[in-house]
Amino acid sequence: MKIVVSIGGSVLVPDVDPDRVAAYADVLERLVEAGHELAVVVGGGPAAREYISTARELGANEIELDHLGIAVTRLNARLLIAALDDRAAPTPSEDYDSARAALRRGDVPVMGGTDPGHTTDAVGTALAEYTEADVLVYATSVPGVYDADPNQSPDATKYDEIQASELVSLIGSLEMEAGSNAPVDLLAAKLLDRAGLRAAVVDGTDPQAVLAAVEGDHDGTDIIPTHD
């Protein structure tokens, strides 16, 4: 299969810990050894938020802040590339064409952000659509998709399965609630619905959850294409 894994920076690099990055690299290498084609997108996590917060106080505008966040995602991508050694393309792919070219060479492309205003959730989804991936895995800081923000609503119910169009509506409502966090952002959900991809949201604090998602036997949420 062709697989795209979108790894949140908060689960890959909650702090600069080589053991966590190495654990993710081990899981990704096992997917390659199993014969899968693999591409990875990495988020910025706490480091990006810290830089952005500081730069905002110093007067940077929103586009400048986006570029700062993109730079941090690419630093995180370089950490993962180092752990993957010769399995990965040697530098972070900065656009979808170079990522697809790396896939065709048999390398694992690792991307960070691309453009201001686009989260790495959206980048991962767009890359999955562009490369015609079979499955997209979102490794996040939450264990799936809920009908409300589980951090704010203790009674929130997790979906085992949800259609992409339903996810779009759900995230739209969550993003309207002040302080609520959605498992993926709205643009990513809309791209996913358009692409008709199979995807899964899993608890990325355990790298093994990515393997389980690829195998279709996991504790997160399956996102299925919208039925006609």
CSV table of N, CA and C in Angstrom, one decimal, residues 96-208:
chain,number,residue,atom,x,y,z
A,96,TYR,N,4.9,19.3,-3.0
A,96,TYR,CA,4.4,17.9,-3.3
A,96,TYR,C,5.1,17.2,-4.4
A,97,ASP,N,5.6,18.0,-5.4
A,97,ASP,CA,6.3,17.4,-6.5
A,97,ASP,C,7.6,16.7,-6.1
A,98,SER,N,8.3,17.3,-5.2
A,98,SER,CA,9.6,16.7,-4.7
A,98,SER,C,9.3,15.5,-3.8
A,99,ALA,N,8.2,15.6,-3.1
A,99,ALA,CA,7.8,14.4,-2.3
A,99,ALA,C,7.4,13.2,-3.1
A,100,ARG,N,6.6,13.5,-4.2
A,100,ARG,CA,6.2,12.4,-5.1
A,100,ARG,C,7.4,11.8,-5.8
A,101,ALA,N,8.4,12.7,-6.2
A,101,ALA,CA,9.6,12.2,-6.9
A,101,ALA,C,10.4,11.3,-5.9
A,102,ALA,N,10.5,11.7,-4.7
A,102,ALA,CA,11.2,10.8,-3.7
A,102,ALA,C,10.5,9.5,-3.6
A,103,LEU,N,9.2,9.5,-3.5
A,103,LEU,CA,8.5,8.2,-3.5
A,103,LEU,C,8.8,7.3,-4.7
A,104,ARG,N,8.8,7.9,-5.8
A,104,ARG,CA,9.1,7.1,-7.0
A,104,ARG,C,10.5,6.6,-7.1
A,105,ARG,N,11.4,7.3,-6.4
A,105,ARG,CA,12.8,6.8,-6.3
A,105,ARG,C,12.9,5.6,-5.2
A,106,GLY,N,11.9,5.4,-4.4
A,106,GLY,CA,11.9,4.4,-3.4
A,106,GLY,C,12.4,5.0,-2.0
A,107,ASP,N,12.5,6.3,-1.9
A,107,ASP,CA,12.8,6.9,-0.7
A,107,ASP,C,11.6,7.3,0.1
A,108,VAL,N,11.7,7.6,1.4
A,108,VAL,CA,10.7,8.1,2.2
A,108,VAL,C,10.8,9.6,2.3
A,109,PRO,N,9.9,10.3,1.6
A,109,PRO,CA,9.9,11.8,1.8
A,109,PRO,C,9.3,12.2,3.1
A,110,VAL,N,10.0,13.1,3.8
A,110,VAL,CA,9.5,13.7,5.1
A,110,VAL,C,9.4,15.2,4.9
A,111,MET,N,8.1,15.6,5.1
A,111,MET,CA,7.8,17.0,4.9
A,111,MET,C,7.5,17.7,6.2
A,112,GLY,N,7.6,19.0,6.2
A,112,GLY,CA,7.1,19.8,7.3
A,112,GLY,C,5.9,20.6,6.6
A,113,GLY,N,5.8,21.9,7.0
A,113,GLY,CA,4.8,22.8,6.4
A,113,GLY,C,5.2,23.2,5.0
A,114,THR,N,4.3,23.9,4.3
A,114,THR,CA,4.5,24.3,3.0
A,114,THR,C,4.2,25.8,2.8
A,115,ASP,N,3.0,26.2,3.0
A,115,ASP,CA,2.5,27.5,2.8
A,115,ASP,C,1.9,28.2,4.0
A,116,PRO,N,2.0,29.5,4.2
A,116,PRO,CA,1.3,30.2,5.3
A,116,PRO,C,-0.2,29.9,5.2
A,117,GLY,N,-0.8,29.6,6.4
A,117,GLY,CA,-2.2,29.4,6.5
A,117,GLY,C,-2.6,27.9,6.4
A,118,HIS,N,-1.6,27.0,6.0
A,118,HIS,CA,-1.9,25.6,5.9
A,118,HIS,C,-1.2,24.9,7.0
A,119,THR,N,-2.0,24.2,7.8
A,119,THR,CA,-1.4,23.3,8.9
A,119,THR,C,-0.8,22.1,8.2
A,120,THR,N,0.0,21.4,9.0
A,120,THR,CA,0.5,20.1,8.5
A,120,THR,C,-0.5,19.0,8.4
A,121,ASP,N,-1.7,19.2,9.1
A,121,ASP,CA,-2.8,18.3,8.8
A,121,ASP,C,-3.2,18.4,7.4
A,122,ALA,N,-3.4,19.7,6.9
A,122,ALA,CA,-3.8,19.9,5.5
A,122,ALA,C,-2.7,19.5,4.6
A,123,VAL,N,-1.4,19.7,4.9
A,123,VAL,CA,-0.3,19.3,4.0
A,123,VAL,C,-0.3,17.8,3.9
A,124,GLY,N,-0.5,17.0,5.0
A,124,GLY,CA,-0.5,15.6,4.9
A,124,GLY,C,-1.7,15.1,4.1
A,125,THR,N,-2.9,15.7,4.2
A,125,THR,CA,-4.0,15.3,3.4
A,125,THR,C,-3.8,15.6,1.9
A,126,ALA,N,-3.3,16.8,1.6
A,126,ALA,CA,-3.1,17.1,0.2
A,126,ALA,C,-2.0,16.2,-0.4
A,127,LEU,N,-1.0,15.9,0.4
A,127,LEU,CA,0.0,14.9,-0.1
A,127,LEU,C,-0.6,13.6,-0.4
A,128,ALA,N,-1.5,13.1,0.5
A,128,ALA,CA,-2.1,11.8,0.3
A,128,ALA,C,-3.0,11.9,-1.0
A,129,GLU,N,-3.7,13.0,-1.2
A,129,GLU,CA,-4.5,13.1,-2.4
A,129,GLU,C,-3.6,13.1,-3.7
A,130,TYR,N,-2.5,13.9,-3.6
A,130,TYR,CA,-1.6,14.1,-4.7
A,130,TYR,C,-0.9,12.9,-5.1
A,131,THR,N,-0.6,12.0,-4.2
A,131,THR,CA,0.2,10.8,-4.5
A,131,THR,C,-0.8,9.6,-4.6
A,132,GLU,N,-2.1,9.8,-4.5
A,132,GLU,CA,-3.1,8.8,-4.6
A,132,GLU,C,-2.8,7.7,-3.6
A,133,ALA,N,-2.6,8.1,-2.3
A,133,ALA,CA,-2.3,7.1,-1.3
A,133,ALA,C,-3.5,6.2,-1.0
A,134,ASP,N,-3.3,5.1,-0.5
A,134,ASP,CA,-4.3,4.1,-0.1
A,134,ASP,C,-4.9,4.4,1.3
A,135,VAL,N,-4.1,5.0,2.1
A,135,VAL,CA,-4.5,5.3,3.5
A,135,VAL,C,-3.7,6.4,4.1
A,136,LEU,N,-4.4,7.2,4.9
A,136,LEU,CA,-3.7,8.4,5.6
A,136,LEU,C,-3.9,8.2,7.1
A,137,VAL,N,-2.9,8.3,7.8
A,137,VAL,CA,-2.9,8.1,9.3
A,137,VAL,C,-2.6,9.5,9.9
A,138,TYR,N,-3.5,10.0,10.7
A,138,TYR,CA,-3.2,11.2,11.5
A,138,TYR,C,-2.8,10.7,12.9
A,139,ALA,N,-1.5,10.9,13.3
A,139,ALA,CA,-1.1,10.5,14.6
A,139,ALA,C,-1.1,11.8,15.5
A,140,THR,N,-2.1,11.9,16.3
A,140,THR,CA,-2.4,13.1,17.0
A,140,THR,C,-2.2,13.0,18.6
A,141,SER,N,-2.5,14.0,19.3
A,141,SER,CA,-2.5,14.0,20.7
A,141,SER,C,-3.8,13.6,21.4
A,142,VAL,N,-4.8,13.2,20.6
A,142,VAL,CA,-6.1,12.7,21.1
A,142,VAL,C,-6.3,11.3,20.4
A,143,PRO,N,-7.0,10.4,21.1
A,143,PRO,CA,-7.1,9.0,20.7
A,143,PRO,C,-8.2,8.8,19.6
A,144,GLY,N,-8.7,9.8,19.0
A,144,GLY,CA,-9.7,9.6,18.0
A,144,GLY,C,-10.6,10.9,17.8
A,145,VAL,N,-11.7,10.7,17.1
A,145,VAL,CA,-12.6,11.8,16.8
A,145,VAL,C,-13.8,11.7,17.8
A,146,TYR,N,-14.1,12.8,18.5
A,146,TYR,CA,-15.2,12.8,19.5
A,146,TYR,C,-16.3,13.7,19.0
A,147,ASP,N,-17.5,13.6,19.6
A,147,ASP,CA,-18.6,14.4,19.3
A,147,ASP,C,-18.5,15.8,20.0
A,148,ALA,N,-17.5,15.9,20.8
A,148,ALA,CA,-17.2,17.2,21.5
A,148,ALA,C,-15.7,17.2,21.9
A,149,ASP,N,-15.2,18.3,22.3
A,149,ASP,CA,-13.8,18.3,22.7
A,149,ASP,C,-13.7,17.6,24.1
A,150,PRO,N,-13.0,16.4,24.1
A,150,PRO,CA,-12.9,15.6,25.3
A,150,PRO,C,-12.2,16.3,26.4
A,151,ASN,N,-11.4,17.3,26.1
A,151,ASN,CA,-10.7,18.1,27.1
A,151,ASN,C,-11.6,19.0,27.9
A,152,GLN,N,-12.8,19.4,27.2
A,152,GLN,CA,-13.7,20.2,27.8
A,152,GLN,C,-15.0,19.5,28.3
A,153,SER,N,-15.3,18.4,27.6
A,153,SER,CA,-16.5,17.7,27.9
A,153,SER,C,-16.2,16.2,28.3
A,154,PRO,N,-16.2,15.9,29.6
A,154,PRO,CA,-15.9,14.6,30.1
A,154,PRO,C,-16.8,13.5,29.5
A,155,ASP,N,-18.0,13.9,29.1
A,155,ASP,CA,-18.9,12.9,28.6
A,155,ASP,C,-18.8,12.7,27.0
A,156,ALA,N,-17.8,13.4,26.4
A,156,ALA,CA,-17.7,13.3,25.0
A,156,ALA,C,-17.6,11.8,24.5
A,157,THR,N,-18.2,11.5,23.4
A,157,THR,CA,-18.2,10.1,22.9
A,157,THR,C,-17.3,10.0,21.7
A,158,LYS,N,-16.5,9.0,21.7
A,158,LYS,CA,-15.6,8.8,20.6
A,158,LYS,C,-16.3,8.0,19.5
A,159,TYR,N,-16.1,8.4,18.2
A,159,TYR,CA,-16.6,7.6,17.1
A,159,TYR,C,-15.6,6.5,16.7
A,160,ASP,N,-16.1,5.3,16.5
A,160,ASP,CA,-15.3,4.3,15.9
A,160,ASP,C,-15.1,4.5,14.4
A,161,GLU,N,-16.1,5.1,13.8
A,161,GLU,CA,-16.1,5.3,12.4
A,161,GLU,C,-17.0,6.6,12.1
A,162,ILE,N,-16.5,7.4,11.1
A,162,ILE,CA,-17.3,8.6,10.7
A,162,ILE,C,-17.0,8.8,9.2
A,163,GLN,N,-18.0,9.3,8.5
A,163,GLN,CA,-17.9,9.7,7.1
A,163,GLN,C,-17.2,11.0,7.1
A,164,ALA,N,-16.4,11.2,6.0
A,164,ALA,CA,-15.6,12.4,5.8
A,164,ALA,C,-16.5,13.7,5.8
A,165,SER,N,-17.7,13.6,5.2
A,165,SER,CA,-18.6,14.8,5.2
A,165,SER,C,-19.1,15.1,6.6
A,166,GLU,N,-19.3,14.0,7.4
A,166,GLU,CA,-19.8,14.2,8.8
A,166,GLU,C,-18.6,14.9,9.6
A,167,LEU,N,-17.4,14.5,9.3
A,167,LEU,CA,-16.2,15.1,10.0
A,167,LEU,C,-16.1,16.6,9.7
A,168,VAL,N,-16.4,16.9,8.4
A,168,VAL,CA,-16.4,18.4,8.1
A,168,VAL,C,-17.4,19.1,8.9
A,169,SER,N,-18.6,18.6,9.0
A,169,SER,CA,-19.6,19.3,9.8
A,169,SER,C,-19.2,19.4,11.3
A,170,LEU,N,-18.7,18.3,11.8
A,170,LEU,CA,-18.3,18.2,13.2
A,170,LEU,C,-17.2,19.2,13.5
A,171,ILE,N,-16.2,19.2,12.7
A,171,ILE,CA,-15.1,20.1,13.0
A,171,ILE,C,-15.5,21.6,12.9
A,172,GLY,N,-16.4,21.9,11.9
A,172,GLY,CA,-16.9,23.2,11.7
A,172,GLY,C,-17.6,23.7,13.0
A,173,SER,N,-18.4,22.8,13.6
A,173,SER,CA,-19.0,23.2,14.9
A,173,SER,C,-18.1,23.3,16.0
A,174,LEU,N,-17.1,22.4,16.1
A,174,LEU,CA,-16.1,22.5,17.2
A,174,LEU,C,-15.3,23.7,17.1
A,175,GLU,N,-14.9,24.2,15.9
A,175,GLU,CA,-14.1,25.3,15.7
A,175,GLU,C,-14.8,26.6,16.1
A,176,MET,N,-16.1,26.5,16.1
A,176,MET,CA,-16.9,27.7,16.5
A,176,MET,C,-17.0,27.9,18.0
A,177,GLU,N,-16.6,26.8,18.8
A,177,GLU,CA,-16.6,26.9,20.2
A,177,GLU,C,-15.3,27.4,20.7
A,178,ALA,N,-15.3,28.5,21.4
A,178,ALA,CA,-14.1,29.1,21.9
A,178,ALA,C,-13.3,28.1,22.8
A,179,GLY,N,-12.0,28.0,22.4
A,179,GLY,CA,-11.1,27.1,23.2
A,179,GLY,C,-11.1,25.7,22.8
A,180,SER,N,-12.1,25.2,21.9
A,180,SER,CA,-12.2,23.8,21.6
A,180,SER,C,-11.1,23.4,20.6
A,181,ASN,N,-10.7,22.2,20.7
A,181,ASN,CA,-9.7,21.7,19.8
A,181,ASN,C,-10.2,20.5,19.0
A,182,ALA,N,-10.1,20.6,17.7
A,182,ALA,CA,-10.5,19.5,16.8
A,182,ALA,C,-9.4,18.6,16.5
A,183,PRO,N,-9.6,17.3,16.2
A,183,PRO,CA,-8.6,16.3,16.0
A,183,PRO,C,-7.7,16.6,14.7
A,184,VAL,N,-8.4,17.2,13.7
A,184,VAL,CA,-7.7,17.7,12.5
A,184,VAL,C,-8.4,19.1,12.2
A,185,ASP,N,-7.7,19.9,11.4
A,185,ASP,CA,-8.3,21.2,11.1
A,185,ASP,C,-9.4,21.1,10.0
A,186,LEU,N,-10.1,22.1,9.8
A,186,LEU,CA,-11.3,22.1,8.8
A,186,LEU,C,-10.8,21.9,7.4
A,187,LEU,N,-9.7,22.6,7.0
A,187,LEU,CA,-9.2,22.5,5.6
A,187,LEU,C,-8.8,21.0,5.4
A,188,ALA,N,-8.1,20.4,6.3
A,188,ALA,CA,-7.8,19.0,6.1
A,188,ALA,C,-9.0,18.1,5.9
A,189,ALA,N,-10.0,18.3,6.7
A,189,ALA,CA,-11.2,17.5,6.6
A,189,ALA,C,-11.9,17.7,5.3
A,190,LYS,N,-11.9,19.0,4.8
A,190,LYS,CA,-12.5,19.2,3.5
A,190,LYS,C,-11.7,18.6,2.3
A,191,LEU,N,-10.4,18.6,2.4
A,191,LEU,CA,-9.6,17.9,1.4
A,191,LEU,C,-9.8,16.4,1.5
A,192,LEU,N,-9.9,15.9,2.7
A,192,LEU,CA,-10.1,14.5,2.8
A,192,LEU,C,-11.5,14.1,2.2
A,193,ASP,N,-12.5,14.8,2.4
A,193,ASP,CA,-13.8,14.6,1.9
A,193,ASP,C,-13.7,14.6,0.3
A,194,ARG,N,-13.1,15.6,-0.2
A,194,ARG,CA,-12.9,15.7,-1.7
A,194,ARG,C,-12.2,14.5,-2.3
A,195,ALA,N,-11.1,14.1,-1.6
A,195,ALA,CA,-10.3,13.1,-2.1
A,195,ALA,C,-10.9,11.7,-2.1
A,196,GLY,N,-11.8,11.5,-1.1
A,196,GLY,CA,-12.4,10.1,-1.0
A,196,GLY,C,-11.4,9.1,-0.4
A,197,LEU,N,-10.5,9.6,0.4
A,197,LEU,CA,-9.5,8.8,1.0
A,197,LEU,C,-10.0,8.0,2.2
A,198,ARG,N,-9.4,6.9,2.5
A,198,ARG,CA,-9.6,6.2,3.8
A,198,ARG,C,-8.5,6.7,4.7
A,199,ALA,N,-8.9,7.1,5.9
A,199,ALA,CA,-8.0,7.7,6.9
A,199,ALA,C,-8.3,7.2,8.3
A,200,ALA,N,-7.4,7.4,9.2
A,200,ALA,CA,-7.6,7.1,10.6
A,200,ALA,C,-7.0,8.1,11.5
A,201,VAL,N,-7.7,8.4,12.6
A,201,VAL,CA,-7.1,9.3,13.6
A,201,VAL,C,-6.8,8.4,14.8
A,202,VAL,N,-5.5,8.4,15.2
A,202,VAL,CA,-5.1,7.6,16.3
A,202,VAL,C,-4.2,8.4,17.4
A,203,ASP,N,-4.1,7.8,18.5
A,203,ASP,CA,-3.3,8.4,19.6
A,203,ASP,C,-1.8,8.3,19.3
A,204,GLY,N,-1.3,9.3,18.8
A,204,GLY,CA,0.1,9.3,18.4
A,204,GLY,C,1.1,9.3,19.5
A,205,THR,N,0.7,9.4,20.8
A,205,THR,CA,1.6,9.3,21.8
A,205,THR,C,2.2,7.9,21.9
A,206,ASP,N,1.6,6.9,21.3
A,206,ASP,CA,2.1,5.6,21.1
A,206,ASP,C,2.4,5.3,19.7
A,207,PRO,N,3.7,5.3,19.2
A,207,PRO,CA,4.0,5.2,17.8
A,207,PRO,C,3.4,3.9,17.2
A,208,GLN,N,3.2,2.8,18.1
A,208,GLN,CA,2.7,1.6,17.6
A,208,GLN,C,1.2,1.7,17.1
